[in-house]
mmCIF file of C-alpha atoms (C1' of nucleotides) in Angstrom:
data_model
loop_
_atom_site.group_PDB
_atom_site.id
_atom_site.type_symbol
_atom_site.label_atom_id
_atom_site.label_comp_id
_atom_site.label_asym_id
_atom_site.label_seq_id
_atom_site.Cartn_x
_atom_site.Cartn_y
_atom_site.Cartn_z
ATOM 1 C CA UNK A 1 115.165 55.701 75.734
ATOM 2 C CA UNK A 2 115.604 57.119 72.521
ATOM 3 C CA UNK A 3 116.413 60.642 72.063
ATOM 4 C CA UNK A 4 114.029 61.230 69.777
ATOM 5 C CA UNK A 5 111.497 60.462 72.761
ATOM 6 C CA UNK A 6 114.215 61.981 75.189
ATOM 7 C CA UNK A 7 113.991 65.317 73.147
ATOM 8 C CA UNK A 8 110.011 64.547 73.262
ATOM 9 C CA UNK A 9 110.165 64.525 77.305
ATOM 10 C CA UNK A 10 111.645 67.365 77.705
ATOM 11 C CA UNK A 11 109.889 69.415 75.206
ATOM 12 C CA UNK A 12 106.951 68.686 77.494
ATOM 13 C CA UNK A 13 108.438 69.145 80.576
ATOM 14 C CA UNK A 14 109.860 72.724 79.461
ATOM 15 C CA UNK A 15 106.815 73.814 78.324
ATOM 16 C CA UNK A 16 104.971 72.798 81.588
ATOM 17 C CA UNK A 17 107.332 74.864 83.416
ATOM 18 C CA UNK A 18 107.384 77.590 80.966
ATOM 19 C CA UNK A 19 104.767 78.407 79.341
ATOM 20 C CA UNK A 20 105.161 80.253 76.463
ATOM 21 C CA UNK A 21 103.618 83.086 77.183
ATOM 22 C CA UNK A 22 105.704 85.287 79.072
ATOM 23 C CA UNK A 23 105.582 85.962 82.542
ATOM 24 C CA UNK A 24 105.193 89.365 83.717
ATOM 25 C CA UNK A 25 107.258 91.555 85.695
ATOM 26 C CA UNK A 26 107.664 91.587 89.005
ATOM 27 C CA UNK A 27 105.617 93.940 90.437
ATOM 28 C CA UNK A 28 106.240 96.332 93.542
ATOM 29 C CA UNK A 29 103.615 98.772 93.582
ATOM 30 C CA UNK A 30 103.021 101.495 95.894
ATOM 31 C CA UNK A 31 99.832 102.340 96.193
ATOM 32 C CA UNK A 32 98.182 105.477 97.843
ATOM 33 C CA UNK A 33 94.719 104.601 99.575
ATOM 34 C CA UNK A 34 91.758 106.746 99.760
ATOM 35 C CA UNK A 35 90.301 104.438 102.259
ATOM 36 C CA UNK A 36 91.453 105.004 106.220
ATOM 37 C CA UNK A 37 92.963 102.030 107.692
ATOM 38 C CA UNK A 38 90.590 100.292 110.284
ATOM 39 C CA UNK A 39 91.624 101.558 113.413
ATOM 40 C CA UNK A 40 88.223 101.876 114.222
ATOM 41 C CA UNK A 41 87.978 98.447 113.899
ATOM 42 C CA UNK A 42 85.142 97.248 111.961
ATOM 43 C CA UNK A 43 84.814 93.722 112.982
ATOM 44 C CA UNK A 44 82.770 95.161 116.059
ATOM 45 C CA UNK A 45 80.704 98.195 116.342
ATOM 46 C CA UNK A 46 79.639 99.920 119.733
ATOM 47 C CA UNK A 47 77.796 97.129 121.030
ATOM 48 C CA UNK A 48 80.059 94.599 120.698
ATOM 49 C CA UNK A 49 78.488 92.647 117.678
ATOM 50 C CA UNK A 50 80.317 91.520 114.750
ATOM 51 C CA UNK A 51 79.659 93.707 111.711
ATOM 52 C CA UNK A 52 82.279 92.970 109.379
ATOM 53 C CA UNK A 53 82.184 89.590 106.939
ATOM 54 C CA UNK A 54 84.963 87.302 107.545
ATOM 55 C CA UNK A 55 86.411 86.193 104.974
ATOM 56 C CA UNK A 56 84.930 89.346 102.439
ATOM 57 C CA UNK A 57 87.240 90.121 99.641
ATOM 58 C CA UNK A 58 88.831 93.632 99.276
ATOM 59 C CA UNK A 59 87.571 95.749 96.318
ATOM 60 C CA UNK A 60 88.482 95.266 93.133
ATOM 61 C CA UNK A 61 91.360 97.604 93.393
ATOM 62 C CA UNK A 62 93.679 95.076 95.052
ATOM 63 C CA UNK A 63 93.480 92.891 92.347
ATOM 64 C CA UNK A 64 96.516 91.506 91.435
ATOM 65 C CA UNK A 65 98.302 93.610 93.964
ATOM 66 C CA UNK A 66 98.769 91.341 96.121
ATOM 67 C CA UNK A 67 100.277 87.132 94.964
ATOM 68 C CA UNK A 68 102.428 86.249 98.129
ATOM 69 C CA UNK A 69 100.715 85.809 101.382
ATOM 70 C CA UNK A 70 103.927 85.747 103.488
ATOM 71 C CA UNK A 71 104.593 89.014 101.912
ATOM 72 C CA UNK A 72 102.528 91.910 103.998
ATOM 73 C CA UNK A 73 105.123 94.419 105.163
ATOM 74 C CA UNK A 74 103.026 95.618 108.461
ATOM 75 C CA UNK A 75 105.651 97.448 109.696
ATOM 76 C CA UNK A 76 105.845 99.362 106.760
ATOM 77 C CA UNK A 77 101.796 100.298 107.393
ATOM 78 C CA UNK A 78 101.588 101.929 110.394
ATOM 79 C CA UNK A 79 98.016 102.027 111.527
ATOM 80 C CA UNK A 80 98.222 105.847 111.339
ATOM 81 C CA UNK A 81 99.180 105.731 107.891
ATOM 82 C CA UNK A 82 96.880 105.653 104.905
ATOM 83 C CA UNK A 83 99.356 104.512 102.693
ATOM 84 C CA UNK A 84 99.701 100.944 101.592
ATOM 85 C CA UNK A 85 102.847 99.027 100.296
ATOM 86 C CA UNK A 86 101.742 96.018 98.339
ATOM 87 C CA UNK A 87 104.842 94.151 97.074
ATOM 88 C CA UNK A 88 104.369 91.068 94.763
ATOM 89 C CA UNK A 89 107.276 88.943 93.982
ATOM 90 C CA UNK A 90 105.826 85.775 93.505
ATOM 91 C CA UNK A 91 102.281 84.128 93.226
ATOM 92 C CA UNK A 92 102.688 81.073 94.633
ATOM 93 C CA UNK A 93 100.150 78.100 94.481
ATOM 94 C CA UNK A 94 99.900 75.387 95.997
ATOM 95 C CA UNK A 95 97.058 73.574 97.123
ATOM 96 C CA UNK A 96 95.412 72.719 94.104
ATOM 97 C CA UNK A 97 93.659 75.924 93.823
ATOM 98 C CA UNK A 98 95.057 78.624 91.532
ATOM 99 C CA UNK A 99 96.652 81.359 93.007
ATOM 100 C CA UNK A 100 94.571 84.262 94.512
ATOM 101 C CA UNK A 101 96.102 87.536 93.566
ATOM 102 C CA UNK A 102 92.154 89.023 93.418
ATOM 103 C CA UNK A 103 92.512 88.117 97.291
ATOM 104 C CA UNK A 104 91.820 90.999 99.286
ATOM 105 C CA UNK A 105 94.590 92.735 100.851
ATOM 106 C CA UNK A 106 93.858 93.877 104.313
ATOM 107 C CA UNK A 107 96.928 95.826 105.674
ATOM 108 C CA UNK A 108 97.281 94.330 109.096
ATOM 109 C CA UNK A 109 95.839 96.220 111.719
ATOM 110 C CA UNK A 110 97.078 94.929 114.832
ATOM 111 C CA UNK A 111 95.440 91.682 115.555
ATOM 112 C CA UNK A 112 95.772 92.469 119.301
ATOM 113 C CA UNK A 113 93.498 95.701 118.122
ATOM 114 C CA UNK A 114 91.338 93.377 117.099
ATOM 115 C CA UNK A 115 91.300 91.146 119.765
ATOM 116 C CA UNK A 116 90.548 93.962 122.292
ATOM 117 C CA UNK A 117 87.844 95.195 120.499
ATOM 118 C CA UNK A 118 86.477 91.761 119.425
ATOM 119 C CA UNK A 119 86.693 90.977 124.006
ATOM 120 C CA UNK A 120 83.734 93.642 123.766
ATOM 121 C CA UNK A 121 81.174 91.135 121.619
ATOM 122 C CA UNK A 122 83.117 87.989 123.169
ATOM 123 C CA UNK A 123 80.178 85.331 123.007
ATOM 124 C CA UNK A 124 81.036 82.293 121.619
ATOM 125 C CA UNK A 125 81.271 79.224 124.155
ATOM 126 C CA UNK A 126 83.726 76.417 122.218
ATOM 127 C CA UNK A 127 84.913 73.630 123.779
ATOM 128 C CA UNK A 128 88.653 74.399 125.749
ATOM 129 C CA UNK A 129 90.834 74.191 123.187
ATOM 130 C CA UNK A 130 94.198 72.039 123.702
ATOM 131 C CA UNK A 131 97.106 74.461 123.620
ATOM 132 C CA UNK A 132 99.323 72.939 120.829
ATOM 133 C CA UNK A 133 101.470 69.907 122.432
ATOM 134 C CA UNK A 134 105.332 71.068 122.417
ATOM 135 C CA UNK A 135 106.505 68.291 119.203
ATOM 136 C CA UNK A 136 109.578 67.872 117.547
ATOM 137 C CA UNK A 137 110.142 70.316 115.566
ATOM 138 C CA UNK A 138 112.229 71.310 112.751
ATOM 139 C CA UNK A 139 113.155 74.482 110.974
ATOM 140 C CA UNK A 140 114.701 75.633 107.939
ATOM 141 C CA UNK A 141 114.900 79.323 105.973
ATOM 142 C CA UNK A 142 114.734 79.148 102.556
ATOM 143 C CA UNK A 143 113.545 81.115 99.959
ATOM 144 C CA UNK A 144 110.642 79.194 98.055
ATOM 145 C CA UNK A 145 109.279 78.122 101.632
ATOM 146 C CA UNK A 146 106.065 75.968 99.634
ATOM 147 C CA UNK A 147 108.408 73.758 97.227
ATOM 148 C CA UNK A 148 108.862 70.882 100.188
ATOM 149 C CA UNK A 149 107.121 67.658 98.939
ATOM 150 C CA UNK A 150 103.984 67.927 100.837
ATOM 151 C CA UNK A 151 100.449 69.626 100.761
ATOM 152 C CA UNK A 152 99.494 71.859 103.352
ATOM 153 C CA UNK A 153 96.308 74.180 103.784
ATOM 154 C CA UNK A 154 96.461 76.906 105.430
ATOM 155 C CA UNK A 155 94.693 77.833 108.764
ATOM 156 C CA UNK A 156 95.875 81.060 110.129
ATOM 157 C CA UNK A 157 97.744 84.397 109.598
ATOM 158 C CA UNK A 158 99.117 86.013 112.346
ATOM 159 C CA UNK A 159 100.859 89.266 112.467
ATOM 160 C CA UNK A 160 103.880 88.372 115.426
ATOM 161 C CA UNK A 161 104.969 91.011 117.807
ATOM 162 C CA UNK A 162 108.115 92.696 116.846
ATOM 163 C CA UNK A 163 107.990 90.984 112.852
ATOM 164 C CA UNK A 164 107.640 93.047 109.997
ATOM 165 C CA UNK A 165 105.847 90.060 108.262
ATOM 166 C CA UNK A 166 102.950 88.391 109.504
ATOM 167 C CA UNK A 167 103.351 84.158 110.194
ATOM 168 C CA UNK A 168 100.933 81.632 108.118
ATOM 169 C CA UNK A 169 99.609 78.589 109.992
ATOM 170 C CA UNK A 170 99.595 75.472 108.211
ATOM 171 C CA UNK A 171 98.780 71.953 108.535
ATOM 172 C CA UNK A 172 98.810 68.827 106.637
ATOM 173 C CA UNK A 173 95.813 68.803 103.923
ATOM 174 C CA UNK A 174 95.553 64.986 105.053
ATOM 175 C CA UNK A 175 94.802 66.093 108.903
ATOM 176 C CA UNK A 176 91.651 66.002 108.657
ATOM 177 C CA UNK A 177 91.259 62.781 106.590
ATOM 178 C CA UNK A 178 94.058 60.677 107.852
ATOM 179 C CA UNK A 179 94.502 62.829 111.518
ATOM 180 C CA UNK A 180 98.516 63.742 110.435
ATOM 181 C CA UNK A 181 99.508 66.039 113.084
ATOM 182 C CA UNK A 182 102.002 67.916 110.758
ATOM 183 C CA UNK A 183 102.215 71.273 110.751
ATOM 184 C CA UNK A 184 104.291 74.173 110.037
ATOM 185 C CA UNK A 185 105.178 78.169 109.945
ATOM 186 C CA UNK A 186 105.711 80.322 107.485
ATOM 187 C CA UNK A 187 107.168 83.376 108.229
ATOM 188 C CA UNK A 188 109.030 85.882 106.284
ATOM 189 C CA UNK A 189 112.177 86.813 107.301
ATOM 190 C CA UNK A 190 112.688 90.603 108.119
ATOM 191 C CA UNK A 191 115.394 91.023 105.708
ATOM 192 C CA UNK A 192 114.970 94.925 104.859
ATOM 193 C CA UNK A 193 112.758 96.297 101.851
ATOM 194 C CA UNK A 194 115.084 96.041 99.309
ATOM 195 C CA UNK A 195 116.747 93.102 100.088
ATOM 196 C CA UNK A 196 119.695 93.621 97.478
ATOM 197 C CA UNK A 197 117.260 92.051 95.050
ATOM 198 C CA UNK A 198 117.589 88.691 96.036
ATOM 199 C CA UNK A 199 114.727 86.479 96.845
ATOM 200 C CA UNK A 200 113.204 87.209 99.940
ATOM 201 C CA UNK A 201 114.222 84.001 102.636
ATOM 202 C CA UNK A 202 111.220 82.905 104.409
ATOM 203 C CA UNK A 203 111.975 80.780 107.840
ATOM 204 C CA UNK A 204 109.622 77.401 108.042
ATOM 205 C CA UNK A 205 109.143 75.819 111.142
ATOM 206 C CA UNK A 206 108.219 72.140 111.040
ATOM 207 C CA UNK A 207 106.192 70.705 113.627
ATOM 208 C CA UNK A 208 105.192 66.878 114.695
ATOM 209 C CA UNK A 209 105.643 64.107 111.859
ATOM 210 C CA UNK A 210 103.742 63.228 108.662
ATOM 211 C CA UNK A 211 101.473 60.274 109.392
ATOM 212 C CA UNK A 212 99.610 60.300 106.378
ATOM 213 C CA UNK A 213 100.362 57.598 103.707
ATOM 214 C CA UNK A 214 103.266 58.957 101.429
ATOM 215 C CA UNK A 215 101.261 57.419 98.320
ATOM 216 C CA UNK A 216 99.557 60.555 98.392
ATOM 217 C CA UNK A 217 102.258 62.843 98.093
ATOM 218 C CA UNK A 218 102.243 61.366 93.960
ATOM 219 C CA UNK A 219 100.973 64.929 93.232
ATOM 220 C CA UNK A 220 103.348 67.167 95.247
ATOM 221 C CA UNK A 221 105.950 69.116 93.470
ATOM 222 C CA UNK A 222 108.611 67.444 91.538
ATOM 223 C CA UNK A 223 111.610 68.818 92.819
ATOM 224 C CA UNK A 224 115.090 67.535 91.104
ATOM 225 C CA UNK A 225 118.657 68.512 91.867
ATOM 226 C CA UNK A 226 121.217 69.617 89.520
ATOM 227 C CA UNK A 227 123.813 68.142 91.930
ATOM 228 C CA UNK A 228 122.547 64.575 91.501
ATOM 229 C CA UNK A 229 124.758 64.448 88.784
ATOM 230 C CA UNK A 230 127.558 65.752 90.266
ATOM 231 C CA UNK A 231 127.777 63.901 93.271
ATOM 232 C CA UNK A 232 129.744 60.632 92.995
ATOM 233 C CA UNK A 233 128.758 57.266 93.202
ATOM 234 C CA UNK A 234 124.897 58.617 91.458
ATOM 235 C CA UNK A 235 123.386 55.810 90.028
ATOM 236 C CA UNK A 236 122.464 55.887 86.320
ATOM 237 C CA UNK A 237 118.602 56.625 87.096
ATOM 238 C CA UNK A 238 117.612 59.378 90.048
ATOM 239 C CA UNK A 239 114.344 58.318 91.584
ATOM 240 C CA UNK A 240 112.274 61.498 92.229
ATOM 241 C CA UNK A 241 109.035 59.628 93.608
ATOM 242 C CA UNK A 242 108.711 60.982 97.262
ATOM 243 C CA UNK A 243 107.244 57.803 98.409
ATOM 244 C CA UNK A 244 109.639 55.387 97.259
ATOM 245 C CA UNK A 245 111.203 53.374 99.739
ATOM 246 C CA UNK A 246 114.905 53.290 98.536
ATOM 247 C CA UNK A 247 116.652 54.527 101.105
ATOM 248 C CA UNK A 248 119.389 55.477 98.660
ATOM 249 C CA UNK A 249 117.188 58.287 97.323
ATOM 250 C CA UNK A 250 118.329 61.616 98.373
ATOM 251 C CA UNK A 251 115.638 63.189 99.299
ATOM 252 C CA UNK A 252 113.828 65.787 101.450
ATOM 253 C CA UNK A 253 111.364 65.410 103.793
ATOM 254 C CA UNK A 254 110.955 68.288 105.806
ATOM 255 C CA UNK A 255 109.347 67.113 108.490
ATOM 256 C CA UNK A 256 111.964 64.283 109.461
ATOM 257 C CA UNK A 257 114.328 66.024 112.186
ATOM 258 C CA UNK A 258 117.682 64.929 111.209
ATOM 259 C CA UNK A 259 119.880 66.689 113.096
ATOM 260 C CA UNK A 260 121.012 70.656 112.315
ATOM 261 C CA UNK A 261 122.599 71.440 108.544
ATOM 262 C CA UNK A 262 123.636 73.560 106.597
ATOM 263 C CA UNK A 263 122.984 72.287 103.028
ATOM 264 C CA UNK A 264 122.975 74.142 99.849
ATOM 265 C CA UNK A 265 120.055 72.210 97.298
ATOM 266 C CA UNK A 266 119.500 73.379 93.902
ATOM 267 C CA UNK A 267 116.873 72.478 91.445
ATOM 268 C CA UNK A 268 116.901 70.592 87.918
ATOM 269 C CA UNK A 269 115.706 73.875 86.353
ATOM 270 C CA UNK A 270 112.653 72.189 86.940
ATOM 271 C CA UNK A 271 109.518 72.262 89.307
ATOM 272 C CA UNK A 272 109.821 76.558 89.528
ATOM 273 C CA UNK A 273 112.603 78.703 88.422
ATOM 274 C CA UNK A 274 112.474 79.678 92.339
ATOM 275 C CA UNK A 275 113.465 76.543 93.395
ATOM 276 C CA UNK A 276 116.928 76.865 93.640
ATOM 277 C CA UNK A 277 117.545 77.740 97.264
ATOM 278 C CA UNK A 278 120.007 77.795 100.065
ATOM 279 C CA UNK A 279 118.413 75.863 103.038
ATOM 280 C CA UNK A 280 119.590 76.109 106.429
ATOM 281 C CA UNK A 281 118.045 73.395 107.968
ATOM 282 C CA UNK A 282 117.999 73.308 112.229
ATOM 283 C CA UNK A 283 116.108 70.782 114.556
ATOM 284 C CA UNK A 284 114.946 71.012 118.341
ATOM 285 C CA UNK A 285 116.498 67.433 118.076
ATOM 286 C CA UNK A 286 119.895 66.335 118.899
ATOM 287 C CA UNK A 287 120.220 63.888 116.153
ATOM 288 C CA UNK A 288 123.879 63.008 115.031
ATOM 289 C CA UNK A 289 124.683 64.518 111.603
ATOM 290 C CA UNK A 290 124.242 62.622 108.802
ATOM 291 C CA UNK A 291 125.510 62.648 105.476
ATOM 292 C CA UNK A 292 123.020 62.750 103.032
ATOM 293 C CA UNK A 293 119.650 63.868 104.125
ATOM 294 C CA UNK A 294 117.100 61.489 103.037
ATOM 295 C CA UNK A 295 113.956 63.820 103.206
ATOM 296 C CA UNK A 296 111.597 63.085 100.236
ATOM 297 C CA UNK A 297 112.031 64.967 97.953
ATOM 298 C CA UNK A 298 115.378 67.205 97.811
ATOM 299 C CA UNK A 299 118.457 65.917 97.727
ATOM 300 C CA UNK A 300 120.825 67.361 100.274
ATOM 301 C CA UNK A 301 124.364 66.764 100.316
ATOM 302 C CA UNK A 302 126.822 67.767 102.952
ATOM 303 C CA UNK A 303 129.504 67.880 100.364
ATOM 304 C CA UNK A 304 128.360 69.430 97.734
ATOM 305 C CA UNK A 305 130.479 69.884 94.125
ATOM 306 C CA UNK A 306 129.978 73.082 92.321
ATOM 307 C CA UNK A 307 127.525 72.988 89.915
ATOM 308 C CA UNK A 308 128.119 73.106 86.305
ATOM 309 C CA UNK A 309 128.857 77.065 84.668
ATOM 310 C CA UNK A 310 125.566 76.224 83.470
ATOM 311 C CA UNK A 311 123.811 75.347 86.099
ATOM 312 C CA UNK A 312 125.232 77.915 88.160
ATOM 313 C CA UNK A 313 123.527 80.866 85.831
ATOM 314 C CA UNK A 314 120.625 78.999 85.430
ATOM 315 C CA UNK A 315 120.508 79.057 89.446
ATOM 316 C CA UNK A 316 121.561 82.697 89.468
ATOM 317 C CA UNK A 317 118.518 83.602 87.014
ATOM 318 C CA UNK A 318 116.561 81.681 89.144
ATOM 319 C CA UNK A 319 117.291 83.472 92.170
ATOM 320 C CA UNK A 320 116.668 86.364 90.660
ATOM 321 C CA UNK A 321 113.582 85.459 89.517
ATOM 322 C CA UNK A 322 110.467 87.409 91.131
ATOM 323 C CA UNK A 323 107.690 86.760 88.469
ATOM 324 C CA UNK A 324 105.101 84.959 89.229
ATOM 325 C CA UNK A 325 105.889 81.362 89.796
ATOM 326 C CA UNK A 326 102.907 78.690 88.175
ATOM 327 C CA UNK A 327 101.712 75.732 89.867
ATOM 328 C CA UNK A 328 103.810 72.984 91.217
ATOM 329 C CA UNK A 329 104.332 70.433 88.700
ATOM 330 C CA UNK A 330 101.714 68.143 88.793
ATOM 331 C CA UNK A 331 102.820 65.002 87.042
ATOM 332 C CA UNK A 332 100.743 61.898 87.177
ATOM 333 C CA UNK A 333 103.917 59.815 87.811
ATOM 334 C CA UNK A 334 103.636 55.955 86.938
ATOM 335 C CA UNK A 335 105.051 53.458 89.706
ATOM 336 C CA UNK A 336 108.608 53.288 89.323
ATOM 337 C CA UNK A 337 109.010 56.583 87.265
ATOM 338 C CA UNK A 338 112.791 57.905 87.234
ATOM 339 C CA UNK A 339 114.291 60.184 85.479
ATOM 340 C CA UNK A 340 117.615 59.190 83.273
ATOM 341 C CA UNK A 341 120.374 61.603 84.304
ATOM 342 C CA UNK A 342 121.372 62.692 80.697
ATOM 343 C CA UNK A 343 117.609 64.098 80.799
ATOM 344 C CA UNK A 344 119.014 65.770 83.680
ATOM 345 C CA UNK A 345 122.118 67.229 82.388
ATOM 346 C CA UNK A 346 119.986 68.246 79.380
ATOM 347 C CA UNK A 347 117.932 70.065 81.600
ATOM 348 C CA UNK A 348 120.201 71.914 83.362
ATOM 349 C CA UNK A 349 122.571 72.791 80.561
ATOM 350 C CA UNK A 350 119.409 74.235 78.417
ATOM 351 C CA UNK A 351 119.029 77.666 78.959
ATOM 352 C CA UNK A 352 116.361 77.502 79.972
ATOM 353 C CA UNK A 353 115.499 80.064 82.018
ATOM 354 C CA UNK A 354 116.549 82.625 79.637
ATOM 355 C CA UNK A 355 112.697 83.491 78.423
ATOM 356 C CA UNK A 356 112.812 85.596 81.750
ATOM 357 C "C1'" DC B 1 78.351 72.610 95.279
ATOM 358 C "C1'" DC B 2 82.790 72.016 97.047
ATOM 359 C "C1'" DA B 3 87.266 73.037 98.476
ATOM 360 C "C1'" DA B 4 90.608 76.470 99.760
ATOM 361 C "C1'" DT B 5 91.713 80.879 101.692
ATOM 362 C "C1'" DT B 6 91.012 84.877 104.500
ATOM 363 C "C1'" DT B 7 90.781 86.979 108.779
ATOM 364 C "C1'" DG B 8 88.287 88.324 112.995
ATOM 365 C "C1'" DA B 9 87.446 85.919 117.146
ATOM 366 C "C1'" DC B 10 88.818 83.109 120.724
ATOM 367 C "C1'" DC B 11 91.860 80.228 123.714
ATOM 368 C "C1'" DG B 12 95.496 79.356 126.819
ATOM 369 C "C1'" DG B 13 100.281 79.602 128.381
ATOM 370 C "C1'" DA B 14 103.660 82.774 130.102
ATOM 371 C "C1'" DT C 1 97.421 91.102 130.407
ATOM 372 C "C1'" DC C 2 100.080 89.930 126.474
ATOM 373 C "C1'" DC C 3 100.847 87.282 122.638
ATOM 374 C "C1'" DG C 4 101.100 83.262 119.694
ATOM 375 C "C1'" DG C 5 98.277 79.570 117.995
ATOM 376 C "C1'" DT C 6 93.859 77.940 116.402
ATOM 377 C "C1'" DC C 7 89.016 78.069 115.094
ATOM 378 C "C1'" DA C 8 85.533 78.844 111.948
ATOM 379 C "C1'" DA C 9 82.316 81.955 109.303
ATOM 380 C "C1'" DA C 10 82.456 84.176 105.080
ATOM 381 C "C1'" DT C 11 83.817 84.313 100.538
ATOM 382 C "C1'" DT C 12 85.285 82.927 96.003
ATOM 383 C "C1'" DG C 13 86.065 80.478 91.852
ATOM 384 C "C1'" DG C 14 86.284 76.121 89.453
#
DNA sequence: CCAATTTGACCGGA
DNA sequence: TCCGGTCAAATTGG
């Protein structure tokens, strides 16, 4: 490859990851609501009925108050309390669809407030449902909980007892089509307001095993590590395709239980400036340790060099970074496509992440 | 119109 | 009865 084409690629791949126009702050507003909470819960009125739409939008007024499902701090709304906290450090998207700030923001009333009111109107008669089979599962906590490799839709919120952020239900977006049983948690972890500033760590549970054909993972979220270079014996060429079969790829993918780990992966400086993470990876397995985690699409090293200076601020600014975060980089990847690791060096020793 | 998300309702194990 | 997990109607925007 030429540099002149080199210099091309990357021109294109920095301005898909940063667009030029800037990103805006992060924002942590505190609101003050003229509206009651629902204590009274709306969903059902005195005879039991549903009143309330599902799925109805707030007002207006939460518009853009609200980018990060997983970020509701319920504790901090006590049902007596007419004051709302919405917090927005990143607006996440994932599934194809753009991100939905304009969502409405319902502080959450106790479900279980809910549920007691909604026994009163109890009327529907579905089929017994099968309790959720006990699977393999994995977990991790990490602090960009979506950036894994694989599509998932989302099926459920739940405020947990005792959690000061509620838990999002997901499952494979191939379940339906192809029946994969994967599924997985997302659940904030309660790790105080402020948090020191850093990125707030978000604890992903894994669940069963990804049946669907990998082929159709070519759109998930390229994901490289600055490490790749670091580590020895890296071949001249990095494969980042999740569904490619060399088993020399370092890769993550999630839902493969492969023992308990502690692994530190970093990003290219591509994908999201909120890549870079520190994953603590755990299984319900027993699985021997392993070396190098071959997961799809991370890499994840046991021994890990330091990064470059470079790298190292570029992951800094990254975990610092609590603007909104775009889509996952959707590249319509060719059979075979690598990446040459001097494009990777490049990328990492650019600064840049400095247009935050 | 379709796909994705939201969220109240419902189920079932503990 | 409690509580976590799941369903599915409602809603929205492309």
């Amino acid at each position: 490859m030429t540099l002149g084409r080199q210099g091309e690629l990357l021109a294109q791949l920095r301005e898909l990851l940063l667009p030029s126009s800037p990103t805006s702050a992060p924002v942590v507003k505190v609101e003050e609501s003229s509206r009651p909470l629902d204590t009274g819960h709306p969903a059902a009125s005195c005879d039991g009925r549903r009143r309330r739409r599902r799925g109805s939008k707030r007002g207006r007024d939460d518009k853009n108050n609200r980018g990060d499902q997983h970020e509701e701090p319920a504790a901090a709304q006590p049902h007596h309390s007419c004051k709302r906290r919405y917090v927005h450090t990143a607006g996440f998207e994932f599934y194809g669809r753009r991100v939905q700030p304009s969502r409405q923001f319902l502080p959450h009333v106790s479900t279980r407030l809910t549920d007691m009111v909604g026994l009163l109107g109890r009327r529907r008669c579905l089929c017994r449902r099968k309790k959720q089979q006990k699977s393999s599962t994995s977990s991790l906590v990490t602090s960009v909980p979506d950036f894994d490799g694989y599509q998932w839709r989302k099926y459920g919120q739940k405020q947990i007892e005792g959690a000061m952020y509620s838990r999002s239900y997901y499952r494979c977006t191939r379940s339906a089509e192809q029946g994969c049983p994967a599924k997985r948690t997302v659940q904030r972890n309660d790790d105080g307001e402020d948090n020191g500033g850093a990125a707030p760590k978000y604890t992903v549970v894994y669940m069963g095993e990804h049946t669907c054909t990998a082929n159709d993972y070519l759109e998930a979220p390229v994901i490289l590590e600055t490490a790749a270079a670091a580590v020895p014996n890296t071949t001249s060429t990095n494969k980042i395709r999740p569904d490619d079969d060399d088993d020399t790829i370092n890769t993550i993918a999630p839902t493969s239980s492969a023992g308990s780990c502690t692994s530190t992966t970093t990003a290219a400086g591509i994908g999201s400036p909120a890549i870079s993470d520190d994953i603590t990876w755990s299984s319900s397995s027993s699985s021997d340790y392993v070396d190098d985690y071959d997961y799809g699409l991370f890499a994840v090293h046991d021994s890990w060099a330091a990064p470059p200076a470079a790298a190292s601020a570029a992951l800094q600014e990254m975990e610092n970074f609590t603007g909104p975060i775009r889509s996952p980089v959707h590249i319509a990847a060719a059979d075979c496509w690598t990446i040459d690791d001097q494009l990777l060096l490049q990328l990492v020793n650019e600064p840049i992440f400095c247009n935050f």
